[in-house]
Amino acid sequence: FCSVQAEVIPAVLQSAANGYLVGQGGYRPRDICVSAPTGSGKTLSFVIPIVQVLIDRVVCHVRALVVLPTKELAQQVSKVFNIYTDGTGLKVVLITGQKSFAKEQEMLVQKKVTGYCSLADIIVATPGRLTDHINQTPGFSLTELRFLVIDEADRMIDDMHQNCLNQIVRAAFRVDSDSGSNMLFQRSKPGPLTAASSCYPQIPLQKLLFSATLTQDPEKLQQLDLFQPRLFTSVYADKKAPGDGTETEHDTNKKYTLPEGLSQCYVPCDLNSKPLLLLHFMLTRKFTRVLCFTNSREASHRLFLLVQAFGGVSVAEFSSRLPPNERQRTMKEFEQGKIQL
């Protein structure tokens, strides 16, 4: 296990030690925030414990929801879930808009004589498509939701997906008309702990936030309405202090680390020299399988045209301005080594 996984996985499992229907000791579990760089194993930090907690479920309900900002990220996470749920009976459904809305509805719910039943235990989704299903898919219910995972949390906040998050929470605490009023396990919006609120078991909703650059801006975090959040972050460990520097709930001012096997460097240059330096690395240093990030779709398109016009490098453009099938083909060719940049 990576250091982040070694700390986060036990924390999530501990929060569900009494099963997914009630929190530990009957109380609401604390939310978890994880800030660790790309390549540190964040995805398995939530995939493994979620599968472990839900593996013995009897009735299929949506109990884990993973929200990601892009279709490509959602596809990657869905593949990981499919690997770890293989042979378990747990059902993973991906909803990103790559299939027709009607087809996705068929994957999510099934109508029977007694009412609707869920066909998914774990849903991996993008915000827009998820919102459409919450509002338009009959029988789609999040009232049994136990884990809400927000991957790339900073980007989700910055891209103004807050309305989607609010809709998820409202749907999670909605009372289904066909579920009956005498449910053994009920759910009400979190509030002060009183004798009345403790008289029946609650299905807890726990939020798990993951990001390479998780914000520490209190105004942004306040939007997520976190409950007593625990922060796990990869930091440079203090040689004088015990521990491996993975979990810090008090000191968040240390520098972030890189995962083992990765190194980084930077080259100071002026704006006009950046494309030339990139070509130098590709042609002189013989760099291959390079991902070059830009700050906008327009900048990405300009750089693509420039490198293509210069020649000598197999280059492809990858941005939201391209249709999903073309992006998928580009990603596949890049993985096969047919594209250098």
CSV table of C-alpha atoms in Angstrom, one decimal:
chain,number,residue,atom,x,y,z
A,1,PHE,CA,0.0,0.0,0.0
A,2,CYS,CA,1.0,3.6,-0.6
A,3,SER,CA,1.2,5.8,2.5
A,4,VAL,CA,-2.1,7.5,1.8
A,5,GLN,CA,-3.9,4.2,1.3
A,6,ALA,CA,-2.4,2.8,4.5
A,7,GLU,CA,-4.0,5.6,6.4
A,8,VAL,CA,-7.2,6.3,4.6
A,9,ILE,CA,-8.5,2.8,4.0
A,10,PRO,CA,-8.5,1.8,7.7
A,11,ALA,CA,-10.2,5.2,8.6
A,12,VAL,CA,-13.0,4.5,6.1
A,13,LEU,CA,-13.4,0.9,7.3
A,14,GLN,CA,-13.4,2.0,10.9
A,15,SER,CA,-16.3,4.5,10.2
A,16,ALA,CA,-18.4,1.5,8.9
A,17,ALA,CA,-17.2,-1.0,11.5
A,18,ASN,CA,-20.9,-1.7,12.5
A,19,GLY,CA,-22.0,-2.1,8.9
A,20,TYR,CA,-23.2,0.5,6.4
A,21,LEU,CA,-26.7,0.9,7.9
A,22,VAL,CA,-25.5,2.6,11.1
A,23,GLY,CA,-22.6,4.7,12.1
A,24,GLN,CA,-20.0,3.6,14.7
A,25,GLY,CA,-21.6,3.7,18.1
A,26,GLY,CA,-24.8,4.8,16.4
A,27,TYR,CA,-23.3,8.2,15.6
A,28,ARG,CA,-22.7,10.0,12.4
A,29,PRO,CA,-19.3,9.2,10.9
A,30,ARG,CA,-16.8,12.0,10.3
A,31,ASP,CA,-16.2,13.1,6.7
A,32,ILE,CA,-12.8,12.5,5.2
A,33,CYS,CA,-10.7,14.8,3.1
A,34,VAL,CA,-7.6,13.5,1.2
A,35,SER,CA,-5.0,15.8,-0.4
A,36,ALA,CA,-2.4,13.8,-2.2
A,37,PRO,CA,-0.6,14.2,-5.6
A,38,THR,CA,-1.5,12.3,-8.7
A,39,GLY,CA,0.0,8.8,-8.7
A,40,SER,CA,-0.2,8.4,-4.9
A,41,GLY,CA,-3.1,5.9,-5.0
A,42,LYS,CA,-6.1,8.0,-4.1
A,43,THR,CA,-8.5,6.0,-6.2
A,44,LEU,CA,-7.8,2.7,-4.4
A,45,SER,CA,-8.1,4.6,-1.1
A,46,PHE,CA,-11.9,4.8,-1.6
A,47,VAL,CA,-12.5,1.9,-4.0
A,48,ILE,CA,-11.1,-0.8,-1.7
A,49,PRO,CA,-13.0,0.2,1.5
A,50,ILE,CA,-16.3,0.9,-0.3
A,51,VAL,CA,-16.2,-2.6,-1.9
A,52,GLN,CA,-15.3,-4.2,1.4
A,53,VAL,CA,-18.1,-2.5,3.3
A,54,LEU,CA,-20.8,-3.3,0.7
A,55,ILE,CA,-19.6,-6.7,-0.3
A,56,ASP,CA,-22.2,-8.5,2.0
A,57,ARG,CA,-25.2,-6.4,1.0
A,58,VAL,CA,-28.4,-8.3,0.4
A,59,VAL,CA,-30.7,-5.9,-1.4
A,60,CYS,CA,-29.3,-3.8,-4.3
A,61,HIS,CA,-29.6,-0.1,-3.6
A,62,VAL,CA,-27.4,2.9,-4.6
A,63,ARG,CA,-25.1,3.0,-1.6
A,64,ALA,CA,-21.9,4.6,-3.1
A,65,LEU,CA,-21.8,7.5,-5.5
A,66,VAL,CA,-18.6,8.8,-7.1
A,67,VAL,CA,-18.8,12.2,-8.8
A,68,LEU,CA,-16.0,13.3,-11.2
A,69,PRO,CA,-15.7,16.4,-13.3
A,70,THR,CA,-14.9,14.7,-16.7
A,71,LYS,CA,-16.1,11.6,-18.6
A,72,GLU,CA,-12.5,10.3,-19.0
A,73,LEU,CA,-11.8,10.4,-15.3
A,74,ALA,CA,-15.2,8.7,-14.6
A,75,GLN,CA,-14.3,6.0,-17.1
A,76,GLN,CA,-11.0,5.3,-15.3
A,77,VAL,CA,-12.6,5.1,-11.9
A,78,SER,CA,-15.3,2.9,-13.2
A,79,LYS,CA,-12.8,0.5,-14.7
A,80,VAL,CA,-11.0,0.2,-11.3
A,81,PHE,CA,-14.4,-0.5,-9.5
A,82,ASN,CA,-15.2,-3.2,-12.1
A,83,ILE,CA,-11.9,-4.9,-11.4
A,84,TYR,CA,-12.4,-5.0,-7.6
A,85,THR,CA,-16.1,-5.9,-7.7
A,86,ASP,CA,-15.6,-8.8,-10.2
A,87,GLY,CA,-17.1,-11.9,-8.6
A,88,THR,CA,-18.7,-10.0,-5.7
A,89,GLY,CA,-22.2,-9.5,-7.0
A,90,LEU,CA,-21.9,-5.7,-6.6
A,91,LYS,CA,-23.1,-3.8,-9.6
A,92,VAL,CA,-21.3,-0.7,-10.9
A,93,VAL,CA,-23.0,1.7,-13.3
A,94,LEU,CA,-21.2,4.4,-15.3
A,95,ILE,CA,-23.4,7.4,-16.3
A,96,THR,CA,-21.6,10.1,-18.2
A,97,GLY,CA,-23.7,10.7,-21.3
A,98,GLN,CA,-21.8,8.5,-23.6
A,99,LYS,CA,-24.8,6.3,-23.8
A,100,SER,CA,-28.4,7.4,-24.5
A,101,PHE,CA,-30.4,8.7,-21.6
A,102,ALA,CA,-32.9,5.9,-22.0
A,103,LYS,CA,-30.2,3.3,-22.0
A,104,GLU,CA,-28.7,4.7,-18.8
A,105,GLN,CA,-32.2,4.6,-17.2
A,106,GLU,CA,-32.4,0.9,-18.1
A,107,MET,CA,-29.0,0.4,-16.4
A,108,LEU,CA,-30.1,2.2,-13.2
A,109,VAL,CA,-33.7,1.1,-12.4
A,110,GLN,CA,-36.2,-1.6,-13.3
A,111,LYS,CA,-39.9,-1.3,-12.9
A,112,LYS,CA,-41.7,-4.2,-11.3
A,113,VAL,CA,-45.3,-4.9,-10.1
A,114,THR,CA,-44.3,-3.9,-6.6
A,115,GLY,CA,-42.5,-0.7,-7.8
A,116,TYR,CA,-39.1,0.4,-8.9
A,117,CYS,CA,-35.9,-1.5,-7.9
A,118,SER,CA,-32.3,-0.3,-8.2
A,119,LEU,CA,-29.9,-2.1,-10.5
A,120,ALA,CA,-26.8,-0.3,-9.2
A,121,ASP,CA,-24.9,-0.6,-5.9
A,122,ILE,CA,-22.1,1.9,-7.0
A,123,ILE,CA,-22.6,4.7,-9.5
A,124,VAL,CA,-19.7,6.6,-11.1
A,125,ALA,CA,-21.0,9.8,-12.7
A,126,THR,CA,-20.3,13.3,-14.1
A,127,PRO,CA,-22.3,16.2,-12.5
A,128,GLY,CA,-24.5,17.1,-15.4
A,129,ARG,CA,-25.7,13.6,-16.3
A,130,LEU,CA,-26.2,12.8,-12.7
A,131,THR,CA,-28.4,15.8,-12.2
A,132,ASP,CA,-30.5,14.8,-15.2
A,133,HIS,CA,-31.2,11.4,-13.7
A,134,ILE,CA,-32.0,12.8,-10.3
A,135,ASN,CA,-34.7,15.0,-11.9
A,136,GLN,CA,-35.9,12.9,-14.7
A,137,THR,CA,-35.5,9.2,-14.1
A,138,PRO,CA,-38.5,7.6,-12.3
A,139,GLY,CA,-37.6,5.4,-9.5
A,140,PHE,CA,-34.0,6.6,-9.3
A,141,SER,CA,-33.3,7.0,-5.5
A,142,LEU,CA,-30.4,8.0,-3.4
A,143,THR,CA,-32.2,7.6,-0.1
A,144,GLU,CA,-29.9,4.6,0.8
A,145,LEU,CA,-26.7,6.4,-0.1
A,146,ARG,CA,-23.9,5.7,2.3
A,147,PHE,CA,-20.8,7.0,0.6
A,148,LEU,CA,-20.6,10.2,-1.4
A,149,VAL,CA,-17.2,10.5,-3.1
A,150,ILE,CA,-16.2,13.7,-4.7
A,151,ASP,CA,-13.0,13.2,-6.7
A,152,GLU,CA,-11.0,16.3,-7.9
A,153,ALA,CA,-12.9,18.2,-5.3
A,154,ASP,CA,-11.2,21.5,-6.0
A,155,ARG,CA,-12.2,21.4,-9.6
A,156,MET,CA,-15.7,20.5,-8.8
A,157,ILE,CA,-16.0,23.6,-6.6
A,158,ASP,CA,-14.2,25.9,-9.0
A,159,ASP,CA,-16.3,24.7,-12.0
A,160,MET,CA,-19.5,25.7,-10.1
A,161,HIS,CA,-20.9,22.2,-9.7
A,162,GLN,CA,-22.2,23.2,-6.3
A,163,ASN,CA,-25.8,23.0,-7.5
A,164,CYS,CA,-25.2,19.3,-8.4
A,165,LEU,CA,-23.8,18.6,-4.9
A,166,ASN,CA,-26.9,20.3,-3.3
A,167,GLN,CA,-29.2,18.2,-5.4
A,168,ILE,CA,-27.4,15.0,-4.4
A,169,VAL,CA,-27.8,15.8,-0.7
A,170,ARG,CA,-31.5,16.7,-1.1
A,171,ALA,CA,-32.1,13.5,-3.0
A,172,ALA,CA,-30.3,11.5,-0.3
A,173,PHE,CA,-32.6,12.8,2.4
A,174,ARG,CA,-35.8,12.7,0.3
A,175,VAL,CA,-38.5,10.5,1.6
A,176,ASP,CA,-39.6,8.1,-1.1
A,177,SER,CA,-43.4,7.8,-1.4
A,178,ASP,CA,-43.3,4.1,-2.0
A,179,SER,CA,-40.9,3.2,0.8
A,180,GLY,CA,-43.4,3.5,3.5
A,181,SER,CA,-43.3,5.6,6.6
A,182,ASN,CA,-42.4,2.8,9.0
A,183,MET,CA,-39.0,2.1,7.7
A,184,LEU,CA,-36.7,0.4,10.3
A,185,PHE,CA,-33.8,2.6,9.2
A,186,GLN,CA,-34.9,6.1,8.5
A,187,ARG,CA,-32.9,9.2,7.4
A,188,SER,CA,-33.4,12.8,8.3
A,189,LYS,CA,-31.3,15.8,7.7
A,190,PRO,CA,-28.4,16.1,10.2
A,191,GLY,CA,-29.1,18.3,13.1
A,192,PRO,CA,-28.4,18.6,16.8
A,193,LEU,CA,-28.1,15.3,18.7
A,194,THR,CA,-31.3,15.0,20.9
A,195,ALA,CA,-33.3,12.3,22.5
A,196,ALA,CA,-35.8,12.5,19.7
A,197,SER,CA,-33.2,12.2,17.0
A,198,SER,CA,-31.5,9.2,18.7
A,199,CYS,CA,-34.7,7.1,19.1
A,200,TYR,CA,-34.2,5.3,15.8
A,201,PRO,CA,-31.1,4.2,13.8
A,202,GLN,CA,-29.9,6.5,11.0
A,203,ILE,CA,-28.4,5.5,7.7
A,204,PRO,CA,-25.4,7.8,7.7
A,205,LEU,CA,-24.2,9.7,4.7
A,206,GLN,CA,-20.4,10.1,4.7
A,207,LYS,CA,-18.6,12.4,2.3
A,208,LEU,CA,-15.1,11.5,1.0
A,209,LEU,CA,-13.2,14.3,-0.7
A,210,PHE,CA,-10.2,13.6,-2.8
A,211,SER,CA,-7.9,16.1,-4.7
A,212,ALA,CA,-4.3,16.6,-5.7
A,213,THR,CA,-4.6,20.2,-4.5
A,214,LEU,CA,-7.4,20.2,-1.9
A,215,THR,CA,-8.3,23.7,-1.0
A,216,GLN,CA,-7.9,24.9,2.6
A,217,ASP,CA,-10.0,28.0,1.9
A,218,PRO,CA,-12.7,27.9,4.6
A,219,GLU,CA,-15.2,29.7,2.4
A,220,LYS,CA,-14.9,27.0,-0.3
A,221,LEU,CA,-15.0,24.1,2.2
A,222,GLN,CA,-18.0,25.6,3.9
A,223,GLN,CA,-20.0,25.0,0.7
A,224,LEU,CA,-19.5,21.3,1.1
A,225,ASP,CA,-21.1,21.2,4.5
A,226,LEU,CA,-18.6,18.7,5.9
A,227,PHE,CA,-19.1,17.1,9.3
A,228,GLN,CA,-16.1,17.1,11.6
A,229,PRO,CA,-13.7,16.4,8.6
A,230,ARG,CA,-10.5,14.5,9.0
A,231,LEU,CA,-7.7,15.7,6.7
A,232,PHE,CA,-5.2,13.2,5.3
A,233,THR,CA,-2.4,14.8,3.2
A,234,SER,CA,1.0,13.7,1.8
A,235,VAL,CA,3.6,16.0,3.4
A,236,TYR,CA,7.4,16.1,3.9
A,237,ALA,CA,7.7,14.3,7.3
A,238,ASP,CA,9.6,16.2,10.0
A,239,LYS,CA,12.6,14.2,10.9
A,240,LYS,CA,12.3,15.2,14.5
A,241,ALA,CA,8.6,14.1,14.7
A,242,PRO,CA,7.4,10.5,14.9
A,243,GLY,CA,5.1,9.1,12.1
A,244,ASP,CA,5.4,9.1,8.4
A,245,GLY,CA,3.8,12.5,7.8
A,246,THR,CA,0.7,11.1,6.1
A,247,GLU,CA,-2.1,12.2,8.3
A,248,THR,CA,-2.1,15.7,9.6
A,249,GLU,CA,-5.2,17.2,11.3
A,250,HIS,CA,-3.4,20.2,12.8
A,251,ASP,CA,-0.4,21.1,10.7
A,252,THR,CA,-1.4,21.7,7.1
A,253,ASN,CA,1.4,24.2,6.2
A,254,LYS,CA,4.0,21.6,5.2
A,255,LYS,CA,5.1,21.0,1.6
A,256,TYR,CA,3.5,18.4,-0.5
A,257,THR,CA,5.4,15.3,-1.5
A,258,LEU,CA,5.6,13.4,-4.8
A,259,PRO,CA,4.8,9.7,-4.9
A,260,GLU,CA,7.8,7.4,-5.1
A,261,GLY,CA,9.0,6.9,-8.7
A,262,LEU,CA,8.0,10.4,-9.8
A,263,SER,CA,10.4,13.3,-10.1
A,264,GLN,CA,9.7,16.9,-11.2
A,265,CYS,CA,11.7,19.9,-12.5
A,266,TYR,CA,10.8,23.2,-14.1
A,267,VAL,CA,12.4,25.5,-16.7
A,268,PRO,CA,12.0,29.3,-16.3
A,269,CYS,CA,11.4,30.8,-19.7
A,270,ASP,CA,9.4,33.6,-21.3
A,271,LEU,CA,6.0,33.1,-22.9
A,272,ASN,CA,7.2,33.0,-26.5
A,273,SER,CA,9.9,30.4,-25.8
A,274,LYS,CA,7.7,27.7,-24.3
A,275,PRO,CA,6.7,26.1,-27.7
A,276,LEU,CA,10.3,26.0,-28.8
A,277,LEU,CA,11.4,24.4,-25.5
A,278,LEU,CA,8.7,21.8,-25.9
A,279,LEU,CA,9.9,21.0,-29.5
A,280,HIS,CA,13.5,20.9,-28.2
A,281,PHE,CA,12.5,18.2,-25.6
A,282,MET,CA,10.6,16.2,-28.2
A,283,LEU,CA,13.1,16.3,-31.0
A,284,THR,CA,16.5,16.7,-29.3
A,285,ARG,CA,15.9,14.9,-26.0
A,286,LYS,CA,13.7,12.3,-27.8
A,287,PHE,CA,10.9,12.6,-25.2
A,288,THR,CA,8.0,10.1,-25.9
A,289,ARG,CA,4.5,9.7,-24.5
A,290,VAL,CA,4.3,13.2,-23.3
A,291,LEU,CA,1.2,14.9,-21.8
A,292,CYS,CA,1.3,18.7,-22.2
A,293,PHE,CA,-1.3,20.6,-20.3
A,294,THR,CA,-2.4,24.1,-21.2
A,295,ASN,CA,-4.7,26.6,-19.4
A,296,SER,CA,-7.5,26.6,-22.0
A,297,ARG,CA,-9.0,24.8,-25.0
A,298,GLU,CA,-7.8,27.6,-27.3
A,299,ALA,CA,-4.2,27.4,-26.1
A,300,SER,CA,-4.3,23.6,-26.5
A,301,HIS,CA,-5.6,24.0,-30.1
A,302,ARG,CA,-2.9,26.6,-31.0
A,303,LEU,CA,-0.1,24.5,-29.6
A,304,PHE,CA,-1.4,21.4,-31.5
A,305,LEU,CA,-1.4,23.3,-34.8
A,306,LEU,CA,2.1,24.7,-34.2
A,307,VAL,CA,3.7,21.4,-33.4
A,308,GLN,CA,1.8,19.7,-36.3
A,309,ALA,CA,3.0,22.4,-38.7
A,310,PHE,CA,6.6,22.1,-37.5
A,311,GLY,CA,6.6,18.3,-38.1
A,312,GLY,CA,8.7,15.5,-36.8
A,313,VAL,CA,6.4,14.8,-33.9
A,314,SER,CA,3.2,12.7,-33.9
A,315,VAL,CA,0.9,15.0,-32.0
A,316,ALA,CA,-2.8,14.9,-31.1
A,317,GLU,CA,-5.2,17.4,-29.5
A,318,PHE,CA,-7.3,16.4,-26.5
A,319,SER,CA,-9.9,18.8,-25.0
A,320,SER,CA,-13.6,19.2,-24.5
A,321,ARG,CA,-13.9,20.8,-27.9
A,322,LEU,CA,-13.6,17.4,-29.5
A,323,PRO,CA,-16.4,14.8,-29.5
A,324,PRO,CA,-16.2,11.9,-26.9
A,325,ASN,CA,-15.5,9.2,-29.5
A,326,GLU,CA,-12.6,11.1,-30.9
A,327,ARG,CA,-11.2,11.8,-27.4
A,328,GLN,CA,-11.5,8.1,-26.6
A,329,ARG,CA,-9.7,7.1,-29.8
A,330,THR,CA,-6.9,9.6,-29.1
A,331,MET,CA,-6.4,8.2,-25.6
A,332,LYS,CA,-6.3,4.6,-26.9
A,333,GLU,CA,-3.7,5.5,-29.5
A,334,PHE,CA,-1.6,7.4,-26.9
A,335,GLU,CA,-1.7,4.3,-24.6
A,336,GLN,CA,-0.5,2.2,-27.6
A,337,GLY,CA,2.4,4.5,-28.3
A,338,LYS,CA,1.2,5.7,-31.6
A,339,ILE,CA,1.1,9.3,-30.4
A,340,GLN,CA,4.2,11.0,-28.9
A,341,LEU,CA,2.6,14.2,-27.7
